[in-house]
Coordinates of C-alpha atoms in Angstrom, one line a residue:
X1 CA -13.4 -0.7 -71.5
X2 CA -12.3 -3.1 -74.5
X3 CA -11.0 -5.5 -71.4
X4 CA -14.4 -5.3 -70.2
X5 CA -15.8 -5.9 -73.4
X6 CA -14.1 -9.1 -73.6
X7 CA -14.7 -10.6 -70.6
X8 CA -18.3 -10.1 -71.5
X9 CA -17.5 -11.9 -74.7
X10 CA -15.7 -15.1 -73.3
X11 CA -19.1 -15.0 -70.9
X12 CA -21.6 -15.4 -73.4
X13 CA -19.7 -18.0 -74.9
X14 CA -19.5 -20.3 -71.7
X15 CA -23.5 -19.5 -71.0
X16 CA -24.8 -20.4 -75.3
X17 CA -22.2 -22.3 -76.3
X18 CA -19.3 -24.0 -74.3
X19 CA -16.7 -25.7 -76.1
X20 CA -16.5 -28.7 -73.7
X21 CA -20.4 -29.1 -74.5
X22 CA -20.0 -29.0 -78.9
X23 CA -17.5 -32.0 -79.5
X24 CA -18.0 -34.2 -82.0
X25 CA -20.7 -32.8 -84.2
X26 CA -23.9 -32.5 -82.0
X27 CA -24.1 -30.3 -78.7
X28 CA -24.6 -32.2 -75.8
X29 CA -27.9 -30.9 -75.0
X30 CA -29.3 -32.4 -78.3
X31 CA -27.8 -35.6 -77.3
X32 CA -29.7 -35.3 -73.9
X33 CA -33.5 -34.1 -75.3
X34 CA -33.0 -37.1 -78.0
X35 CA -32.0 -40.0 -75.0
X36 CA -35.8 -38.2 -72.9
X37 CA -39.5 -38.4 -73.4
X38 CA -40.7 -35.1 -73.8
X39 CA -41.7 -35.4 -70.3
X40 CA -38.6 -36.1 -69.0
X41 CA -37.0 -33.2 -70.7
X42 CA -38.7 -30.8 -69.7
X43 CA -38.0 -31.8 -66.0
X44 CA -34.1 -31.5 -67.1
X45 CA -35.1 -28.3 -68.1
X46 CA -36.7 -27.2 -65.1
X47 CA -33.5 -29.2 -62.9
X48 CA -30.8 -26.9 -64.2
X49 CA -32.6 -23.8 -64.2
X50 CA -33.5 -24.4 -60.3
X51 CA -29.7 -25.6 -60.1
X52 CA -28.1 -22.3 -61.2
X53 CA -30.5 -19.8 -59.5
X54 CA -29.7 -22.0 -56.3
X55 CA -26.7 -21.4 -56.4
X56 CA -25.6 -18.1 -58.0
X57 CA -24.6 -15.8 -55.3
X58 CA -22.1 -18.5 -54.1
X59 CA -20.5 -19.9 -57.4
X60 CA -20.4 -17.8 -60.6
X61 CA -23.0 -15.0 -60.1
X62 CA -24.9 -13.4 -63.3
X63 CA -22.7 -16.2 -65.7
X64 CA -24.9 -18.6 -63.4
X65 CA -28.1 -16.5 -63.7
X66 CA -27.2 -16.5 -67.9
X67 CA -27.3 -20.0 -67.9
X68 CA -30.8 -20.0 -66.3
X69 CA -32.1 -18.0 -68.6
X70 CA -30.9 -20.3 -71.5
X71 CA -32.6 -23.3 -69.4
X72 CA -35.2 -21.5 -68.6
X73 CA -35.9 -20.1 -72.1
X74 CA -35.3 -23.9 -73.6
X75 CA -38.4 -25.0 -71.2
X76 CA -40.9 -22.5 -72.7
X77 CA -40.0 -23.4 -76.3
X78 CA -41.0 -27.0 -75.1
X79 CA -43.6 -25.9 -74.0
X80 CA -45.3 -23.2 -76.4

């Protein structure tokens, strides 16, 4: 159970926030929406999300459907 536990720990991580995506002082994606129009964001947005669900029963499963979500969740903020 604690193994368990843990794995979903070091999951959550690599879905919110990966290491290799928070070098140097700004996360990556905050970096990307500041180099887009609002526009052009927003089709990121909507890119990745269709990437992971594509391609979640062949690659990394629910981490895959996490990420998503985060994409997915990103895209309504813009949006609302």
């Amino acid at each position: 159970r604690l193994m368990s536990q843990f794995k979903a720990e070091i999951q959550l991580d690599n879905v919110n926030h990966p290491n290799h995506y928070t070098t140097g002082g700004i996360e990556c994606i905050q970096a990307i929406k500041a180099s887009m129009s609002p526009e052009e964001y927003q089709g990121y947005l909507k890119g990745n999300a269709l990437k992971y669900l594509w391609r979640f029963r062949h690659k990394n499963g629910v981490e895959d459907l996490r990420k998503a979500q985060i994409y997915l969740g990103w895209l309504l903020t813009e949006l609302e």
